[in-house]
Each structure stands twice: as structure tokens, then as C-alpha cells.
Amino acid sequence: MSAKKIPIGLVGAGFMGENHLRNLITLSEVTIVGVFDSDPSKARALAEKYRVPPAQSLHDLLKQAEAVVICVPTTAHYDAASEAVRNGCHVFLEKPFTHTVDEARSLCRLADKYKVHIQVGHVERFNPVIQTLLKSVRYENLLMGEFYRYVPLRKNIDADVLLTLMVHDLDLILRLADQMKTSPVRLAASGRTVYPEEMNRGLIDNAMVQILFDSSFLVNVHAVRTGALHRRKIILTETDRTWVADLLNHRLHLFTRLDRHTKQVDHRTVEIPATSPLLEEIKHFVSSVRTGRPPLVTQHDGLNVMKFIERIRSKMKTGSDAE
């Protein structure tokens, strides 16, 4: 006898929602019970394109679904996710977790109260380049991390560069710190608004953050959505080795100094599995719903990143950390 299919709904019929739907419909253990969007015409168009039913309202969708995938603008994350949780639905919520840290705290309390799982869409956790990097680095020798994320802004947006770009790297940095059993103790941060307000609502476009830990570990993070450069790169420096993860080109490089008294360096390119991070992320969510096991990236991970972002914003505004 075949296993019962999991009824899943999609909330948000934009570009990101379509990407998730395209992957969801490839999974044999899933049935799409509806697509909802605040713009009914978008929901109908997407539903027709992928031959799934449109939902007349979020309430109607949640009555049919055991789980939902939410891909709405950041400022709408909390309202959509909290309603889903109150209806007993497991939630996949695209990054960033929420728009504010207070919303993140509230959503965590709701998930605990209604005993549902929330998976936060930090898709880089499922990137095979990063997965290989995190398995290969020698944490006891790790001294410095450099994170570069340059994605030129192409549309009006409702969140700053910390929430749209840097959020990925902050999640990974907290993961590294957890593996090293170290904690951030001091921040230096700066940010600038560049684009006109009608394009970005007066929000920060470029940001640089330096993080010192209660160990020898030091991190620099760059998030830039001006200019014309596309770059997603991570450099991790150990005592005698350097890892360079080129996320745009799906490459991981290892540089090893042959001897401390020479400039000779061995370079090799590490073999990376050919998998789709988004598909693997969605498969993981479906597995979590089916088995009842917590997802890899929980609501508490999302909250920790939002707390970190609040500290960074406080440093940018006042020069002091907000705990």
C-alpha cells in the first residue's frame, strides 16, 4: 500500500513562490491542495500554469493543508505564518524568518504552543558547496572567516540588505560558531542607504560587519546591492590552509601551505555533488512533516539570526550592541 500523500499549500504566487512550486510538484509524496496570493489573478495564473487548484482565501487553503510553503514579501511573513500555525499547519517560511525580532519571538511561542514545525528558508544550508565545506574545515584551526554577497538590486523591495542578503551568511556564521563552541563578543558595523526611497523605502543597501568572538576567531561580512558585481564567496582561513567557496560557480578550492618556511602552496579543487539546494531544502521539509522530526533549520535558528541582526542594527545606529 502506498503512503498517504501530504497535502501542501503554497502562499505567494510571485517569482519565489513559482520556484518552490516547480520543485514541490516533482515530489511523489506531495499533493498540492491550493495556491493562494493576495492578488487572486496571480494565484489563478500560477495555478493554471502548473495545473493545481487556486485557493479562494488563505483560510480555505489552511483548512485543506497539513503544511504550507510561504513565499510572500518579508513584511507579510508574520501574518501568513502565524495564521498557518494557529490552524495547526507545519510551515516552510522563506528567509528572512520575519521582519522584526519581536515577530520572530512571537512566532516561536506560537509554534511551541500549537506543536508545529517551522522550517526557515536558509537555503545555503542545503548548498552542497557549503555542506562539503562545513564537513571538511578543521574547526580547531579556524582563525578567520570572510563572507561576500554582492547582488545588485533589480526591483522595489521591503527589507534592508541585512535581511535580504546578509541573513544567509549570519546563519552560517552562527553555525560555525556553534561547531567551534565560541560566541560573538564584539561587533563593528556600518551601513549606507544609496537608492532612492521609492525603490528601497529608505532602507540600508550596503553593509559591512566585523565580528570578534571569545576565541581567536574573527569574521568580516560584506553585503552589497549597489553597483554591478555578482559575487557569493566565502573564505575560511585555518592555521595553514585556506578554503575558498565560490557559490556562484559551484566551486570549492583548498589551498594548503606545504611548509611554514616556504611560499609553496598546494591547490586542489574539491569535488562537489551535483544537487539542487532548493529541491533538497523542500525535500527536507516534506520529510520533516512526514516523520515529525524537527527540520535542520528551525524557528529557533531563525530567531537567533534575527537577534544577531538587531545587534548589528543597534551598532550601526548607536555604536553599542543590543543584547
PDB file of C-alpha atoms in Angstrom:
ATOM      1  CA  MET A   1       0.000   0.000   0.000  1.00  0.00           C
ATOM      2  CA  SER A   2       1.392   3.429  -0.962  1.00  0.00           C
ATOM      3  CA  ALA A   3       1.899   6.034   1.733  1.00  0.00           C
ATOM      4  CA  LYS A   4      -0.693   8.769   2.058  1.00  0.00           C
ATOM      5  CA  LYS A   5       0.284  11.931   0.223  1.00  0.00           C
ATOM      6  CA  ILE A   6       0.942  15.067   2.264  1.00  0.00           C
ATOM      7  CA  PRO A   7      -1.479  17.912   1.420  1.00  0.00           C
ATOM      8  CA  ILE A   8       0.622  21.071   0.990  1.00  0.00           C
ATOM      9  CA  GLY A   9      -0.455  24.567   0.058  1.00  0.00           C
ATOM     10  CA  LEU A  10       1.543  27.451  -1.416  1.00  0.00           C
ATOM     11  CA  VAL A  11       1.141  31.006  -0.142  1.00  0.00           C
ATOM     12  CA  GLY A  12       2.596  33.576  -2.527  1.00  0.00           C
ATOM     13  CA  ALA A  13       2.419  33.338  -6.320  1.00  0.00           C
ATOM     14  CA  GLY A  14       5.389  35.514  -7.204  1.00  0.00           C
ATOM     15  CA  PHE A  15       8.785  34.531  -8.628  1.00  0.00           C
ATOM     16  CA  MET A  16       9.933  32.810  -5.435  1.00  0.00           C
ATOM     17  CA  GLY A  17       6.616  31.019  -4.983  1.00  0.00           C
ATOM     18  CA  GLU A  18       6.794  29.650  -8.511  1.00  0.00           C
ATOM     19  CA  ASN A  19      10.319  28.320  -7.909  1.00  0.00           C
ATOM     20  CA  HIS A  20       9.109  26.429  -4.860  1.00  0.00           C
ATOM     21  CA  LEU A  21       6.003  25.121  -6.616  1.00  0.00           C
ATOM     22  CA  ARG A  22       8.060  23.881  -9.561  1.00  0.00           C
ATOM     23  CA  ASN A  23      10.066  21.729  -7.154  1.00  0.00           C
ATOM     24  CA  LEU A  24       7.132  20.654  -4.986  1.00  0.00           C
ATOM     25  CA  ILE A  25       5.203  19.144  -7.885  1.00  0.00           C
ATOM     26  CA  THR A  26       8.119  16.814  -8.666  1.00  0.00           C
ATOM     27  CA  LEU A  27       7.711  15.034  -5.306  1.00  0.00           C
ATOM     28  CA  SER A  28       5.512  11.944  -5.463  1.00  0.00           C
ATOM     29  CA  GLU A  29       4.670  12.084  -1.738  1.00  0.00           C
ATOM     30  CA  VAL A  30       3.076  15.544  -2.032  1.00  0.00           C
ATOM     31  CA  THR A  31      -0.267  16.749  -3.320  1.00  0.00           C
ATOM     32  CA  ILE A  32      -0.745  20.479  -3.904  1.00  0.00           C
ATOM     33  CA  VAL A  33      -4.125  21.437  -2.441  1.00  0.00           C
ATOM     34  CA  GLY A  34      -4.037  25.077  -3.488  1.00  0.00           C
ATOM     35  CA  VAL A  35      -2.172  28.258  -4.335  1.00  0.00           C
ATOM     36  CA  PHE A  36      -3.124  31.487  -2.563  1.00  0.00           C
ATOM     37  CA  ASP A  37      -1.969  35.035  -3.196  1.00  0.00           C
ATOM     38  CA  SER A  38      -3.319  38.387  -2.024  1.00  0.00           C
ATOM     39  CA  ASP A  39      -3.664  39.123  -5.747  1.00  0.00           C
ATOM     40  CA  PRO A  40      -6.195  36.473  -6.935  1.00  0.00           C
ATOM     41  CA  SER A  41      -5.201  36.914 -10.582  1.00  0.00           C
ATOM     42  CA  LYS A  42      -1.610  35.876  -9.776  1.00  0.00           C
ATOM     43  CA  ALA A  43      -2.813  32.806  -7.903  1.00  0.00           C
ATOM     44  CA  ARG A  44      -5.084  31.784 -10.780  1.00  0.00           C
ATOM     45  CA  ALA A  45      -2.351  32.267 -13.384  1.00  0.00           C
ATOM     46  CA  LEU A  46       0.199  30.213 -11.443  1.00  0.00           C
ATOM     47  CA  ALA A  47      -2.328  27.501 -10.607  1.00  0.00           C
ATOM     48  CA  GLU A  48      -3.335  27.209 -14.255  1.00  0.00           C
ATOM     49  CA  LYS A  49       0.280  27.066 -15.420  1.00  0.00           C
ATOM     50  CA  TYR A  50       1.104  24.139 -13.113  1.00  0.00           C
ATOM     51  CA  ARG A  51      -2.345  22.530 -13.182  1.00  0.00           C
ATOM     52  CA  VAL A  52      -3.024  22.821  -9.465  1.00  0.00           C
ATOM     53  CA  PRO A  53      -6.086  24.389  -7.802  1.00  0.00           C
ATOM     54  CA  PRO A  54      -6.187  28.078  -6.826  1.00  0.00           C
ATOM     55  CA  ALA A  55      -7.389  28.890  -3.294  1.00  0.00           C
ATOM     56  CA  GLN A  56     -10.098  31.499  -2.785  1.00  0.00           C
ATOM     57  CA  SER A  57      -8.702  32.561   0.584  1.00  0.00           C
ATOM     58  CA  LEU A  58      -5.880  31.760   2.971  1.00  0.00           C
ATOM     59  CA  HIS A  59      -8.479  30.360   5.376  1.00  0.00           C
ATOM     60  CA  ASP A  60      -9.754  27.929   2.715  1.00  0.00           C
ATOM     61  CA  LEU A  61      -6.219  26.809   1.909  1.00  0.00           C
ATOM     62  CA  LEU A  62      -5.298  26.198   5.547  1.00  0.00           C
ATOM     63  CA  LYS A  63      -8.415  24.063   6.096  1.00  0.00           C
ATOM     64  CA  GLN A  64      -7.177  21.630   3.430  1.00  0.00           C
ATOM     65  CA  ALA A  65      -3.432  21.669   4.090  1.00  0.00           C
ATOM     66  CA  GLU A  66      -1.259  19.812   6.557  1.00  0.00           C
ATOM     67  CA  ALA A  67       1.665  22.069   5.668  1.00  0.00           C
ATOM     68  CA  VAL A  68       2.243  25.296   3.758  1.00  0.00           C
ATOM     69  CA  VAL A  69       5.128  26.890   1.905  1.00  0.00           C
ATOM     70  CA  ILE A  70       5.093  30.662   2.388  1.00  0.00           C
ATOM     71  CA  CYS A  71       6.832  32.920  -0.160  1.00  0.00           C
ATOM     72  CA  VAL A  72       5.357  36.367   0.451  1.00  0.00           C
ATOM     73  CA  PRO A  73       7.062  39.754   0.964  1.00  0.00           C
ATOM     74  CA  THR A  74       9.053  39.965   4.206  1.00  0.00           C
ATOM     75  CA  THR A  75       6.641  42.382   5.861  1.00  0.00           C
ATOM     76  CA  ALA A  76       3.839  39.823   5.379  1.00  0.00           C
ATOM     77  CA  HIS A  77       5.730  36.810   6.775  1.00  0.00           C
ATOM     78  CA  TYR A  78       4.391  37.031  10.305  1.00  0.00           C
ATOM     79  CA  ASP A  79       0.706  37.414   9.408  1.00  0.00           C
ATOM     80  CA  ALA A  80       0.706  34.492   6.970  1.00  0.00           C
ATOM     81  CA  ALA A  81       2.845  32.186   9.121  1.00  0.00           C
ATOM     82  CA  SER A  82       1.047  32.909  12.390  1.00  0.00           C
ATOM     83  CA  GLU A  83      -2.340  32.165  10.813  1.00  0.00           C
ATOM     84  CA  ALA A  84      -0.990  28.903   9.416  1.00  0.00           C
ATOM     85  CA  VAL A  85       0.431  27.892  12.790  1.00  0.00           C
ATOM     86  CA  ARG A  86      -2.847  28.679  14.559  1.00  0.00           C
ATOM     87  CA  ASN A  87      -4.545  26.335  12.099  1.00  0.00           C
ATOM     88  CA  GLY A  88      -2.139  23.529  13.013  1.00  0.00           C
ATOM     89  CA  CYS A  89      -0.145  23.631   9.777  1.00  0.00           C
ATOM     90  CA  HIS A  90       3.583  22.972   9.578  1.00  0.00           C
ATOM     91  CA  VAL A  91       5.281  25.904   7.870  1.00  0.00           C
ATOM     92  CA  PHE A  92       8.128  26.399   5.447  1.00  0.00           C
ATOM     93  CA  LEU A  93       8.866  30.132   5.635  1.00  0.00           C
ATOM     94  CA  GLU A  94      11.214  31.724   3.150  1.00  0.00           C
ATOM     95  CA  LYS A  95      14.069  33.763   4.579  1.00  0.00           C
ATOM     96  CA  PRO A  96      14.273  36.087   6.371  1.00  0.00           C
ATOM     97  CA  PHE A  97      12.323  34.434   9.186  1.00  0.00           C
ATOM     98  CA  THR A  98      10.369  37.605   9.990  1.00  0.00           C
ATOM     99  CA  HIS A  99      10.588  41.352   9.523  1.00  0.00           C
ATOM    100  CA  THR A 100      11.318  42.128  13.199  1.00  0.00           C
ATOM    101  CA  VAL A 101      12.794  40.269  16.141  1.00  0.00           C
ATOM    102  CA  ASP A 102       9.554  40.719  18.116  1.00  0.00           C
ATOM    103  CA  GLU A 103       7.666  38.916  15.343  1.00  0.00           C
ATOM    104  CA  ALA A 104      10.272  36.150  15.471  1.00  0.00           C
ATOM    105  CA  ARG A 105       9.818  35.697  19.222  1.00  0.00           C
ATOM    106  CA  SER A 106       6.049  35.628  18.868  1.00  0.00           C
ATOM    107  CA  LEU A 107       6.162  33.078  16.045  1.00  0.00           C
ATOM    108  CA  CYS A 108       8.432  30.798  18.112  1.00  0.00           C
ATOM    109  CA  ARG A 109       5.968  30.928  21.004  1.00  0.00           C
ATOM    110  CA  LEU A 110       3.078  30.098  18.683  1.00  0.00           C
ATOM    111  CA  ALA A 111       4.916  27.148  17.120  1.00  0.00           C
ATOM    112  CA  ASP A 112       5.634  25.736  20.579  1.00  0.00           C
ATOM    113  CA  LYS A 113       2.028  26.280  21.681  1.00  0.00           C
ATOM    114  CA  TYR A 114       0.457  24.604  18.639  1.00  0.00           C
ATOM    115  CA  LYS A 115       3.174  21.934  18.386  1.00  0.00           C
ATOM    116  CA  VAL A 116       4.052  22.507  14.746  1.00  0.00           C
ATOM    117  CA  HIS A 117       7.399  22.760  12.991  1.00  0.00           C
ATOM    118  CA  ILE A 118       8.624  25.845  11.173  1.00  0.00           C
ATOM    119  CA  GLN A 119      11.476  25.449   8.711  1.00  0.00           C
ATOM    120  CA  VAL A 120      13.228  28.707   7.801  1.00  0.00           C
ATOM    121  CA  GLY A 121      14.385  29.000   4.205  1.00  0.00           C
ATOM    122  CA  HIS A 122      18.120  29.426   4.740  1.00  0.00           C
ATOM    123  CA  VAL A 123      18.778  27.569   1.510  1.00  0.00           C
ATOM    124  CA  GLU A 124      22.575  27.822   1.778  1.00  0.00           C
ATOM    125  CA  ARG A 125      22.439  25.113   4.465  1.00  0.00           C
ATOM    126  CA  PHE A 126      21.465  22.770   1.614  1.00  0.00           C
ATOM    127  CA  ASN A 127      24.065  24.058  -0.831  1.00  0.00           C
ATOM    128  CA  PRO A 128      26.448  21.127  -1.498  1.00  0.00           C
ATOM    129  CA  VAL A 129      29.428  23.513  -1.667  1.00  0.00           C
ATOM    130  CA  ILE A 130      28.710  24.761   1.844  1.00  0.00           C
ATOM    131  CA  GLN A 131      27.807  21.320   3.157  1.00  0.00           C
ATOM    132  CA  THR A 132      31.158  19.983   1.926  1.00  0.00           C
ATOM    133  CA  LEU A 133      32.967  22.999   3.374  1.00  0.00           C
ATOM    134  CA  LEU A 134      31.380  22.606   6.811  1.00  0.00           C
ATOM    135  CA  LYS A 135      32.254  18.892   6.866  1.00  0.00           C
ATOM    136  CA  SER A 136      35.855  19.487   5.769  1.00  0.00           C
ATOM    137  CA  VAL A 137      37.109  22.509   7.696  1.00  0.00           C
ATOM    138  CA  ARG A 138      39.293  21.910  10.758  1.00  0.00           C
ATOM    139  CA  TYR A 139      37.371  23.889  13.349  1.00  0.00           C
ATOM    140  CA  GLU A 140      40.153  23.724  15.917  1.00  0.00           C
ATOM    141  CA  ASN A 141      42.466  25.561  13.464  1.00  0.00           C
ATOM    142  CA  LEU A 142      39.921  28.082  12.153  1.00  0.00           C
ATOM    143  CA  LEU A 143      41.081  31.692  12.552  1.00  0.00           C
ATOM    144  CA  MET A 144      39.105  33.904  10.163  1.00  0.00           C
ATOM    145  CA  GLY A 145      36.010  33.939   8.010  1.00  0.00           C
ATOM    146  CA  GLU A 146      35.246  36.334   5.149  1.00  0.00           C
ATOM    147  CA  PHE A 147      31.779  36.447   3.605  1.00  0.00           C
ATOM    148  CA  TYR A 148      30.987  38.379   0.419  1.00  0.00           C
ATOM    149  CA  ARG A 149      27.490  38.660  -1.006  1.00  0.00           C
ATOM    150  CA  TYR A 150      27.019  41.154  -3.852  1.00  0.00           C
ATOM    151  CA  VAL A 151      23.648  41.081  -5.638  1.00  0.00           C
ATOM    152  CA  PRO A 152      22.651  44.292  -7.466  1.00  0.00           C
ATOM    153  CA  LEU A 153      19.090  45.364  -6.653  1.00  0.00           C
ATOM    154  CA  ARG A 154      16.660  44.828  -9.539  1.00  0.00           C
ATOM    155  CA  LYS A 155      13.268  45.679  -8.045  1.00  0.00           C
ATOM    156  CA  ASN A 156      11.393  47.512  -5.329  1.00  0.00           C
ATOM    157  CA  ILE A 157      11.918  45.730  -2.043  1.00  0.00           C
ATOM    158  CA  ASP A 158      10.522  45.864   1.505  1.00  0.00           C
ATOM    159  CA  ALA A 159      13.594  44.812   3.516  1.00  0.00           C
ATOM    160  CA  ASP A 160      17.140  46.064   4.020  1.00  0.00           C
ATOM    161  CA  VAL A 161      20.322  44.352   2.858  1.00  0.00           C
ATOM    162  CA  LEU A 162      20.777  42.667   6.247  1.00  0.00           C
ATOM    163  CA  LEU A 163      17.516  40.766   5.774  1.00  0.00           C
ATOM    164  CA  THR A 164      17.771  40.171   2.037  1.00  0.00           C
ATOM    165  CA  LEU A 165      21.444  39.211   1.654  1.00  0.00           C
ATOM    166  CA  MET A 166      23.500  39.148   4.852  1.00  0.00           C
ATOM    167  CA  VAL A 167      20.941  36.936   6.609  1.00  0.00           C
ATOM    168  CA  HIS A 168      22.326  33.886   4.744  1.00  0.00           C
ATOM    169  CA  ASP A 169      25.855  34.450   5.968  1.00  0.00           C
ATOM    170  CA  LEU A 170      24.847  35.316   9.524  1.00  0.00           C
ATOM    171  CA  ASP A 171      23.066  31.966   9.751  1.00  0.00           C
ATOM    172  CA  LEU A 172      26.218  30.194   8.536  1.00  0.00           C
ATOM    173  CA  ILE A 173      28.424  32.175  10.919  1.00  0.00           C
ATOM    174  CA  LEU A 174      26.279  31.136  13.875  1.00  0.00           C
ATOM    175  CA  ARG A 175      26.540  27.547  12.645  1.00  0.00           C
ATOM    176  CA  LEU A 176      30.346  27.815  12.517  1.00  0.00           C
ATOM    177  CA  ALA A 177      30.443  29.395  15.977  1.00  0.00           C
ATOM    178  CA  ASP A 178      28.303  26.590  17.356  1.00  0.00           C
ATOM    179  CA  GLN A 179      30.694  23.989  15.945  1.00  0.00           C
ATOM    180  CA  MET A 180      33.650  25.885  17.455  1.00  0.00           C
ATOM    181  CA  LYS A 181      31.848  26.391  20.786  1.00  0.00           C
ATOM    182  CA  THR A 182      32.557  30.102  20.628  1.00  0.00           C
ATOM    183  CA  SER A 183      30.318  33.184  20.876  1.00  0.00           C
ATOM    184  CA  PRO A 184      30.415  36.710  19.399  1.00  0.00           C
ATOM    185  CA  VAL A 185      31.575  39.281  21.946  1.00  0.00           C
ATOM    186  CA  ARG A 186      32.096  42.461  19.946  1.00  0.00           C
ATOM    187  CA  LEU A 187      30.766  43.981  16.714  1.00  0.00           C
ATOM    188  CA  ALA A 188      31.805  46.784  14.394  1.00  0.00           C
ATOM    189  CA  ALA A 189      29.208  47.640  11.759  1.00  0.00           C
ATOM    190  CA  SER A 190      28.433  50.267   9.145  1.00  0.00           C
ATOM    191  CA  GLY A 191      25.642  50.628   6.610  1.00  0.00           C
ATOM    192  CA  ARG A 192      24.560  53.074   3.933  1.00  0.00           C
ATOM    193  CA  THR A 193      21.331  53.833   2.096  1.00  0.00           C
ATOM    194  CA  VAL A 194      22.048  54.553  -1.575  1.00  0.00           C
ATOM    195  CA  TYR A 195      18.968  54.011  -3.735  1.00  0.00           C
ATOM    196  CA  PRO A 196      16.066  56.491  -3.774  1.00  0.00           C
ATOM    197  CA  GLU A 197      13.333  55.846  -1.220  1.00  0.00           C
ATOM    198  CA  GLU A 198      10.712  54.902  -3.807  1.00  0.00           C
ATOM    199  CA  MET A 199      12.911  51.931  -4.760  1.00  0.00           C
ATOM    200  CA  ASN A 200      14.035  50.668  -1.351  1.00  0.00           C
ATOM    201  CA  ARG A 201      11.848  52.529   1.217  1.00  0.00           C
ATOM    202  CA  GLY A 202      14.895  54.276   2.658  1.00  0.00           C
ATOM    203  CA  LEU A 203      16.483  51.010   3.814  1.00  0.00           C
ATOM    204  CA  ILE A 204      20.178  50.118   4.039  1.00  0.00           C
ATOM    205  CA  ASP A 205      21.639  48.982   0.717  1.00  0.00           C
ATOM    206  CA  ASN A 206      25.270  48.269   1.613  1.00  0.00           C
ATOM    207  CA  ALA A 207      26.613  46.901   4.904  1.00  0.00           C
ATOM    208  CA  MET A 208      29.910  45.750   6.393  1.00  0.00           C
ATOM    209  CA  VAL A 209      30.212  43.948   9.711  1.00  0.00           C
ATOM    210  CA  GLN A 210      33.195  42.727  11.691  1.00  0.00           C
ATOM    211  CA  ILE A 211      32.568  40.170  14.426  1.00  0.00           C
ATOM    212  CA  LEU A 212      35.037  39.200  17.163  1.00  0.00           C
ATOM    213  CA  PHE A 213      34.450  36.006  19.137  1.00  0.00           C
ATOM    214  CA  ASP A 214      35.555  34.899  22.591  1.00  0.00           C
ATOM    215  CA  SER A 215      38.295  32.887  20.887  1.00  0.00           C
ATOM    216  CA  SER A 216      40.834  33.644  18.156  1.00  0.00           C
ATOM    217  CA  PHE A 217      38.048  33.591  15.545  1.00  0.00           C
ATOM    218  CA  LEU A 218      37.364  36.782  13.552  1.00  0.00           C
ATOM    219  CA  VAL A 219      34.748  37.326  10.828  1.00  0.00           C
ATOM    220  CA  ASN A 220      34.176  40.031   8.199  1.00  0.00           C
ATOM    221  CA  VAL A 221      30.860  40.169   6.333  1.00  0.00           C
ATOM    222  CA  HIS A 222      30.008  42.263   3.253  1.00  0.00           C
ATOM    223  CA  ALA A 223      26.503  42.616   1.810  1.00  0.00           C
ATOM    224  CA  VAL A 224      26.120  44.905  -1.209  1.00  0.00           C
ATOM    225  CA  ARG A 225      23.150  45.502  -3.507  1.00  0.00           C
ATOM    226  CA  THR A 226      24.506  48.528  -5.415  1.00  0.00           C
ATOM    227  CA  GLY A 227      26.937  48.505  -8.337  1.00  0.00           C
ATOM    228  CA  ALA A 228      27.058  45.747 -10.936  1.00  0.00           C
ATOM    229  CA  LEU A 229      29.057  42.903  -9.367  1.00  0.00           C
ATOM    230  CA  HIS A 230      27.540  39.483  -8.683  1.00  0.00           C
ATOM    231  CA  ARG A 231      29.545  37.653  -6.030  1.00  0.00           C
ATOM    232  CA  ARG A 232      28.780  34.993  -3.436  1.00  0.00           C
ATOM    233  CA  LYS A 233      32.011  33.872  -1.859  1.00  0.00           C
ATOM    234  CA  ILE A 234      33.194  32.519   1.496  1.00  0.00           C
ATOM    235  CA  ILE A 235      36.852  32.373   2.555  1.00  0.00           C
ATOM    236  CA  LEU A 236      37.766  30.404   5.676  1.00  0.00           C
ATOM    237  CA  THR A 237      41.360  30.681   6.893  1.00  0.00           C
ATOM    238  CA  GLU A 238      42.906  27.990   9.079  1.00  0.00           C
ATOM    239  CA  THR A 239      46.407  27.988  10.551  1.00  0.00           C
ATOM    240  CA  ASP A 240      47.968  26.561   7.388  1.00  0.00           C
ATOM    241  CA  ARG A 241      45.050  26.103   4.967  1.00  0.00           C
ATOM    242  CA  THR A 242      42.568  28.357   3.200  1.00  0.00           C
ATOM    243  CA  TRP A 243      39.164  27.351   1.852  1.00  0.00           C
ATOM    244  CA  VAL A 244      37.524  29.402  -0.913  1.00  0.00           C
ATOM    245  CA  ALA A 245      33.881  28.613  -1.617  1.00  0.00           C
ATOM    246  CA  ASP A 246      32.674  30.178  -4.873  1.00  0.00           C
ATOM    247  CA  LEU A 247      28.928  29.757  -4.556  1.00  0.00           C
ATOM    248  CA  LEU A 248      28.028  31.334  -7.888  1.00  0.00           C
ATOM    249  CA  ASN A 249      30.249  28.947  -9.858  1.00  0.00           C
ATOM    250  CA  HIS A 250      29.649  25.904  -7.631  1.00  0.00           C
ATOM    251  CA  ARG A 251      33.349  25.512  -6.779  1.00  0.00           C
ATOM    252  CA  LEU A 252      35.252  24.762  -3.581  1.00  0.00           C
ATOM    253  CA  HIS A 253      39.010  25.325  -3.504  1.00  0.00           C
ATOM    254  CA  LEU A 254      41.515  24.234  -0.880  1.00  0.00           C
ATOM    255  CA  PHE A 255      44.911  25.927  -0.615  1.00  0.00           C
ATOM    256  CA  THR A 256      47.462  24.239   1.654  1.00  0.00           C
ATOM    257  CA  ARG A 257      50.838  25.696   2.569  1.00  0.00           C
ATOM    258  CA  LEU A 258      53.406  22.947   2.096  1.00  0.00           C
ATOM    259  CA  ASP A 259      55.792  24.276   4.728  1.00  0.00           C
ATOM    260  CA  ARG A 260      55.724  27.292   7.017  1.00  0.00           C
ATOM    261  CA  HIS A 261      59.159  28.321   5.782  1.00  0.00           C
ATOM    262  CA  THR A 262      58.238  28.413   2.109  1.00  0.00           C
ATOM    263  CA  LYS A 263      55.770  30.174  -0.180  1.00  0.00           C
ATOM    264  CA  GLN A 264      54.871  26.921  -1.914  1.00  0.00           C
ATOM    265  CA  VAL A 265      51.169  26.174  -1.865  1.00  0.00           C
ATOM    266  CA  ASP A 266      49.226  23.143  -2.999  1.00  0.00           C
ATOM    267  CA  HIS A 267      45.892  23.929  -4.630  1.00  0.00           C
ATOM    268  CA  ARG A 268      43.130  21.473  -5.341  1.00  0.00           C
ATOM    269  CA  THR A 269      39.501  21.796  -6.361  1.00  0.00           C
ATOM    270  CA  VAL A 270      37.212  19.721  -4.166  1.00  0.00           C
ATOM    271  CA  GLU A 271      34.606  17.568  -5.892  1.00  0.00           C
ATOM    272  CA  ILE A 272      31.060  18.753  -5.163  1.00  0.00           C
ATOM    273  CA  PRO A 273      27.855  16.688  -5.617  1.00  0.00           C
ATOM    274  CA  ALA A 274      25.545  17.999  -8.332  1.00  0.00           C
ATOM    275  CA  THR A 275      22.363  18.663  -6.368  1.00  0.00           C
ATOM    276  CA  SER A 276      19.799  21.468  -6.314  1.00  0.00           C
ATOM    277  CA  PRO A 277      19.844  23.296  -2.943  1.00  0.00           C
ATOM    278  CA  LEU A 278      16.214  24.401  -3.280  1.00  0.00           C
ATOM    279  CA  LEU A 279      14.969  20.930  -4.156  1.00  0.00           C
ATOM    280  CA  GLU A 280      16.938  19.370  -1.289  1.00  0.00           C
ATOM    281  CA  GLU A 281      15.576  22.017   1.077  1.00  0.00           C
ATOM    282  CA  ILE A 282      11.984  21.286   0.058  1.00  0.00           C
ATOM    283  CA  LYS A 283      12.541  17.524   0.274  1.00  0.00           C
ATOM    284  CA  HIS A 284      13.844  18.033   3.809  1.00  0.00           C
ATOM    285  CA  PHE A 285      10.730  19.991   4.773  1.00  0.00           C
ATOM    286  CA  VAL A 286       8.450  17.290   3.380  1.00  0.00           C
ATOM    287  CA  SER A 287      10.430  14.652   5.287  1.00  0.00           C
ATOM    288  CA  SER A 288      10.091  16.677   8.487  1.00  0.00           C
ATOM    289  CA  VAL A 289       6.316  16.872   8.030  1.00  0.00           C
ATOM    290  CA  ARG A 290       6.075  13.161   7.270  1.00  0.00           C
ATOM    291  CA  THR A 291       8.278  11.950  10.149  1.00  0.00           C
ATOM    292  CA  GLY A 292       7.544  14.604  12.758  1.00  0.00           C
ATOM    293  CA  ARG A 293      11.270  15.255  13.237  1.00  0.00           C
ATOM    294  CA  PRO A 294      12.381  18.906  13.613  1.00  0.00           C
ATOM    295  CA  PRO A 295      13.850  20.407  10.431  1.00  0.00           C
ATOM    296  CA  LEU A 296      17.521  21.238  10.029  1.00  0.00           C
ATOM    297  CA  VAL A 297      16.784  24.979  10.241  1.00  0.00           C
ATOM    298  CA  THR A 298      14.148  25.577  12.910  1.00  0.00           C
ATOM    299  CA  GLN A 299      12.260  28.667  14.046  1.00  0.00           C
ATOM    300  CA  HIS A 300      14.810  28.984  16.871  1.00  0.00           C
ATOM    301  CA  ASP A 301      17.615  29.253  14.307  1.00  0.00           C
ATOM    302  CA  GLY A 302      15.581  31.964  12.603  1.00  0.00           C
ATOM    303  CA  LEU A 303      15.137  33.790  15.907  1.00  0.00           C
ATOM    304  CA  ASN A 304      18.865  33.637  16.660  1.00  0.00           C
ATOM    305  CA  VAL A 305      19.660  35.239  13.300  1.00  0.00           C
ATOM    306  CA  MET A 306      17.057  37.961  13.895  1.00  0.00           C
ATOM    307  CA  LYS A 307      18.600  38.708  17.317  1.00  0.00           C
ATOM    308  CA  PHE A 308      22.000  38.968  15.635  1.00  0.00           C
ATOM    309  CA  ILE A 309      20.594  41.393  13.057  1.00  0.00           C
ATOM    310  CA  GLU A 310      19.125  43.507  15.854  1.00  0.00           C
ATOM    311  CA  ARG A 311      22.579  43.724  17.448  1.00  0.00           C
ATOM    312  CA  ILE A 312      24.083  44.816  14.144  1.00  0.00           C
ATOM    313  CA  ARG A 313      21.420  47.469  13.566  1.00  0.00           C
ATOM    314  CA  SER A 314      21.937  48.799  17.085  1.00  0.00           C
ATOM    315  CA  LYS A 315      25.671  49.045  16.455  1.00  0.00           C
ATOM    316  CA  MET A 316      25.047  50.925  13.212  1.00  0.00           C
ATOM    317  CA  LYS A 317      22.711  53.431  14.899  1.00  0.00           C
ATOM    318  CA  THR A 318      24.255  53.974  18.323  1.00  0.00           C
ATOM    319  CA  GLY A 319      27.685  52.407  18.272  1.00  0.00           C
ATOM    320  CA  SER A 320      26.696  49.924  21.005  1.00  0.00           C
ATOM    321  CA  ASP A 321      25.474  46.324  20.933  1.00  0.00           C
ATOM    322  CA  ALA A 322      21.852  45.466  21.800  1.00  0.00           C
ATOM    323  CA  GLU A 323      21.681  42.185  23.695  1.00  0.00           C
TER     324      GLU A 323
END
